[in-house]
Coordinates of C-alpha atoms in Angstrom, one line a residue:
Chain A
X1 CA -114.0 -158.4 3.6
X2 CA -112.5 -155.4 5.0
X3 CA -108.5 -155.3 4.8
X4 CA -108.2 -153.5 8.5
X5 CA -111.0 -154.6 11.6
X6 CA -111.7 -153.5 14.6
X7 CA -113.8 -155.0 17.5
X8 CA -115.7 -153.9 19.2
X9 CA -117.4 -151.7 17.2
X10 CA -119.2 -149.8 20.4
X11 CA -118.1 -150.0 23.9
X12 CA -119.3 -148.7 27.3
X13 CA -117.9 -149.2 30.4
X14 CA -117.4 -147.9 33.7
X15 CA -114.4 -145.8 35.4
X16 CA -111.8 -147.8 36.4
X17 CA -112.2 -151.3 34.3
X18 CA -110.3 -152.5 31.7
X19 CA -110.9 -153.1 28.6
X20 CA -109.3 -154.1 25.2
X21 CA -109.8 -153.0 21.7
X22 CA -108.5 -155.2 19.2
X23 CA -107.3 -154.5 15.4
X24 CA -106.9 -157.3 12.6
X25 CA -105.5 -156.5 9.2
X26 CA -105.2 -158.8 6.1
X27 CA -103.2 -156.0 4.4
X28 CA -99.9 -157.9 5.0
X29 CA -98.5 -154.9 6.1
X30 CA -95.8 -154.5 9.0
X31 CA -96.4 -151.1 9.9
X32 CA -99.8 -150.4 12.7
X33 CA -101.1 -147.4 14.5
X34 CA -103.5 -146.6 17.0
X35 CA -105.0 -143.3 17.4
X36 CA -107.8 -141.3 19.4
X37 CA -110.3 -138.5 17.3
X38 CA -111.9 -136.2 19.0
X39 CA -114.2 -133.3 18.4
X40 CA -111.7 -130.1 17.7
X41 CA -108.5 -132.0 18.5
X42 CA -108.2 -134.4 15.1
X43 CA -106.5 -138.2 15.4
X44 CA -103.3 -137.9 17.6
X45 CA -101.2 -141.0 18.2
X46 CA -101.5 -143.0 21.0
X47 CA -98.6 -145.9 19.9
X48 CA -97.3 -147.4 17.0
X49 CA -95.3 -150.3 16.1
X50 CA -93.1 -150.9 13.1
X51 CA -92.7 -154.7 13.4
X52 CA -93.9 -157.0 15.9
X53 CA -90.7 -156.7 18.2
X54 CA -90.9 -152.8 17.9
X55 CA -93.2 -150.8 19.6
X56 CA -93.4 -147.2 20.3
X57 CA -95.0 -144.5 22.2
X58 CA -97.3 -141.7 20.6
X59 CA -97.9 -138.4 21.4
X60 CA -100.9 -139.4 24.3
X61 CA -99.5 -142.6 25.5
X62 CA -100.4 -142.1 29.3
X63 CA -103.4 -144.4 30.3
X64 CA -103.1 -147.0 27.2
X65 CA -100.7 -149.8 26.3
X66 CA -100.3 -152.1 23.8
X67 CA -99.7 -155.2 22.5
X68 CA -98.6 -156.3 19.0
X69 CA -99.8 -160.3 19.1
X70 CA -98.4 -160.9 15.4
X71 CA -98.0 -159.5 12.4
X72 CA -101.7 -158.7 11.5
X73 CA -102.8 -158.0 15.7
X74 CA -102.5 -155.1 17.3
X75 CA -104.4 -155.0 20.4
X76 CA -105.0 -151.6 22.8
X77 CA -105.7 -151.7 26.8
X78 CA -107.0 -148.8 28.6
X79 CA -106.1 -150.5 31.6
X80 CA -108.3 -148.3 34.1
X81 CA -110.4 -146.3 32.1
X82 CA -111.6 -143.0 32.9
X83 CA -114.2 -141.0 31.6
X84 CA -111.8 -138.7 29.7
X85 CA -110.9 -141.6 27.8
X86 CA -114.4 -141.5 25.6
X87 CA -113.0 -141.1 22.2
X88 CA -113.7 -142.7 18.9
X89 CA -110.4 -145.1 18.2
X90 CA -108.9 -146.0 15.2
X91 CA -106.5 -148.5 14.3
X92 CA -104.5 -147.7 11.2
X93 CA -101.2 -150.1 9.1
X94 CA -99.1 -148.8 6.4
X95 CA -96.7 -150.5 4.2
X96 CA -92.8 -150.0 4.8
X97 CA -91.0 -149.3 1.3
X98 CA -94.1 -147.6 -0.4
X99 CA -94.1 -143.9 -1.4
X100 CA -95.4 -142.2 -0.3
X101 CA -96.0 -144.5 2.7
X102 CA -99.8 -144.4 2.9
X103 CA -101.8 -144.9 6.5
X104 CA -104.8 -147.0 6.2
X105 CA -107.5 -146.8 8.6
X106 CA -109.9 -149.4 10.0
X107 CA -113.7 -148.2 11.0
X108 CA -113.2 -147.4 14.2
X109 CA -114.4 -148.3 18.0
X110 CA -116.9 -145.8 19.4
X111 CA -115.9 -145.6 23.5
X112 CA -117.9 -144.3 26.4
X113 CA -116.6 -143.9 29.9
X114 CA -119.0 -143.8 32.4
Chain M
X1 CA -94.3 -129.3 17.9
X2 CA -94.5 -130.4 14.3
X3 CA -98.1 -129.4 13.2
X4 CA -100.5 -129.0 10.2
X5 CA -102.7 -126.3 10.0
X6 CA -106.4 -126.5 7.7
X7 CA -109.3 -123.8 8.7
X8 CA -111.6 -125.8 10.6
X9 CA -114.6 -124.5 8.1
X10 CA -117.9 -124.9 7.4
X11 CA -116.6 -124.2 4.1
X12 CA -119.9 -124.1 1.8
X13 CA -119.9 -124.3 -1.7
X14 CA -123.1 -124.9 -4.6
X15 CA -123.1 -127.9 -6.3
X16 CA -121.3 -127.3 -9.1
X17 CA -119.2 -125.2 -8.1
X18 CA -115.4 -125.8 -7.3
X19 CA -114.3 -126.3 -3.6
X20 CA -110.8 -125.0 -2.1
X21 CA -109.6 -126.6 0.5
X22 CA -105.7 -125.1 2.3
X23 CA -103.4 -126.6 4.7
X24 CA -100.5 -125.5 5.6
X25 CA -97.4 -127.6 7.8
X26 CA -94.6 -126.3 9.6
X27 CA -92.0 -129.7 9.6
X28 CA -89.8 -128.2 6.3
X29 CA -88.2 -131.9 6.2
X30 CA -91.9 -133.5 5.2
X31 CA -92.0 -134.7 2.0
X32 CA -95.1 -136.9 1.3
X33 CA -98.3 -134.8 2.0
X34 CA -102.1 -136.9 2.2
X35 CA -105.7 -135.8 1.9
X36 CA -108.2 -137.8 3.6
X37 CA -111.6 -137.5 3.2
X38 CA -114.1 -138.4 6.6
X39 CA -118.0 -138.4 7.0
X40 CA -119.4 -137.7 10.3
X41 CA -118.8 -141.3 12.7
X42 CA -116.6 -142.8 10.3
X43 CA -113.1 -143.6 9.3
X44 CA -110.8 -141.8 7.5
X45 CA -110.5 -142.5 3.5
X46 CA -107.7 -141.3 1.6
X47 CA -108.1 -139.6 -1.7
X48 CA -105.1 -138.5 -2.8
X49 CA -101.1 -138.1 -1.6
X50 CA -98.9 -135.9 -3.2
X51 CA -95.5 -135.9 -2.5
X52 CA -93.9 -133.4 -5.4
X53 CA -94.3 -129.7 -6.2
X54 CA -97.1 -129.0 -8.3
X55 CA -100.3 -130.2 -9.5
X56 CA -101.6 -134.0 -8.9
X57 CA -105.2 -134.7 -11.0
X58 CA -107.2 -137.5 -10.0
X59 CA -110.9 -137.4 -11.5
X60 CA -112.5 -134.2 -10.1
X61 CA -109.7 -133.8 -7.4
X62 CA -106.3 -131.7 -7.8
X63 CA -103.7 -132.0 -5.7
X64 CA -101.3 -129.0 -5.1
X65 CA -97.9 -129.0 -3.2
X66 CA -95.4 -125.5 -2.8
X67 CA -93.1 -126.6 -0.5
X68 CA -91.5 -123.3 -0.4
X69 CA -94.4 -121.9 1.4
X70 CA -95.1 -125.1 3.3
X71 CA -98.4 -125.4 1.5
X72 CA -101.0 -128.0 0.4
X73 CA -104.2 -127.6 -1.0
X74 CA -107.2 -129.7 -2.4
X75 CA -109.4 -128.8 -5.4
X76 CA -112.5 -130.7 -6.3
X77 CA -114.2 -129.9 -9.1
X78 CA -117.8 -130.3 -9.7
X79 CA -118.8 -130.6 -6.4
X80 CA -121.5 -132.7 -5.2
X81 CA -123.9 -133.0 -2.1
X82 CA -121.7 -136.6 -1.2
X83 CA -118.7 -134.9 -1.0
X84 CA -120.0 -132.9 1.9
X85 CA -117.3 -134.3 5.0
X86 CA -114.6 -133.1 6.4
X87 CA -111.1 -133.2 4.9
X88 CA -108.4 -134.4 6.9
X89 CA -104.6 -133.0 5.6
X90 CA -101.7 -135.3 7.0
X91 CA -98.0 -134.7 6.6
X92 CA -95.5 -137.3 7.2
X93 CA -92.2 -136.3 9.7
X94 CA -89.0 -135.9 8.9
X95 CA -86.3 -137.7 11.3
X96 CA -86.5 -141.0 10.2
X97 CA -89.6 -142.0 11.5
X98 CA -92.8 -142.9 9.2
X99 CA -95.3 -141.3 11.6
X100 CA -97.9 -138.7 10.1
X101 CA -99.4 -135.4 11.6
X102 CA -103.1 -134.8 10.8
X103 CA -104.5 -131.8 10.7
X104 CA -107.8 -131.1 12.6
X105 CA -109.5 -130.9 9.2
X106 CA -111.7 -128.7 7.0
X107 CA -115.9 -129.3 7.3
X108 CA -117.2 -128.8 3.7
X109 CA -121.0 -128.5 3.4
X110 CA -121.9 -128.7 -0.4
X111 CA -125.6 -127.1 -0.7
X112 CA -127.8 -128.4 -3.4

């Protein structure tokens, strides 16, 4: 089974619903990310969270928000998407204490924004 | 703006032949640097972090950091038509904070 999930794999939707992607990891690890990729701009941070009560805004936070459900679950909202949301999303944890502290990234979550 | 620069390619190389891929980074306080490796559509997979000057050997990849010049690169030896993806560098930030900066990344087409 894969250590870091992410569902749905593909989603399309319509301007102005909301939707929710959801990350699961079986790492054990405290540390999750959530970034966007897209073509000529690599992953930028959309919000991170160190530990369940601590959560944090990235670099392109406008739009999205989050929610960190329990250790392993961190769950992203577009919570009226728009068509310049269409991005491929990944979910990513790390492990506080290692070094070099090492991002780990689930397959990702296609989205189109109609 | 703490930022990682890598050429964004194609960079093609025959099999066989040795590929060299650059990055450079402008935070001087980062001190753990990553290569990622990514096909088209999927996730990033790391291949190697590197986090002191010098040479880092993993199989047919090397690892090199200067941190003088605020530079990283990735060799791979040997190359072969499956390592044809693009090569994402990341550098963590200094200030206290475990968050990373990823390069846009290098294309590398290997050609049979």
């Amino acid at each position: 089974d894969a250590d870091v999930t992410q569902t749905p794999r593909n989603r399309i939707t319509k301007t102005g619903k909301r939707i929710m992607l959801e990350c699961s990891q079986t790492k054990g690890h405290d540390r999750m990310y959530w970034y966007r990729q897209d073509p000529g701009l690599g992953l930028r941070l959309i919000y991170y969270s160190f530990d369940v009560k601590d959560i944090n805004k990235g670099e392109i936070s406008d739009g999205y928000s989050v929610s960190r459900q329990a250790q392993a679950k961190f769950s992203l909202s577009l919570e009226s998407a728009i068509p310049n949301q269409t991005a491929l999303y990944f979910c990513a944890t790390s492990d506080l204490g290692t070094v070099p502290e090492t991002q780990y990234f689930g397959p990702g979550t296609r989205l189109l924004v109609l | 703006q703490k930022e990682v620069e890598q050429n964004s390619g194609p960079l093609s190389v025959p099999e066989g032949a040795i590929a060299s891929l650059n990055c450079t980074y402008s935070d001087r306080g980062s001190q753990s640097f990553f290569w990622y490796r990514q096909y088209s559509g999927k996730s990033p997979e790391l291949i190697m972090s590197i986090y002191s000057n010098g040479d880092k050997e993993d199989g047919r990849f090397t690892a090199q950091l200067n941190k003088a010049s605020q530079y990283v690169s990735l060799l791979i030896r040997d190359s072969q038509p499956s390592d044809s993806a693009t090569y994402l560098c990341a550098a963590d930030n200094s200030g206290g904070y475990q968050k990373v900066t990823f390069g846009t990344g290098t294309k590398l087409q290997v050609i049979p």
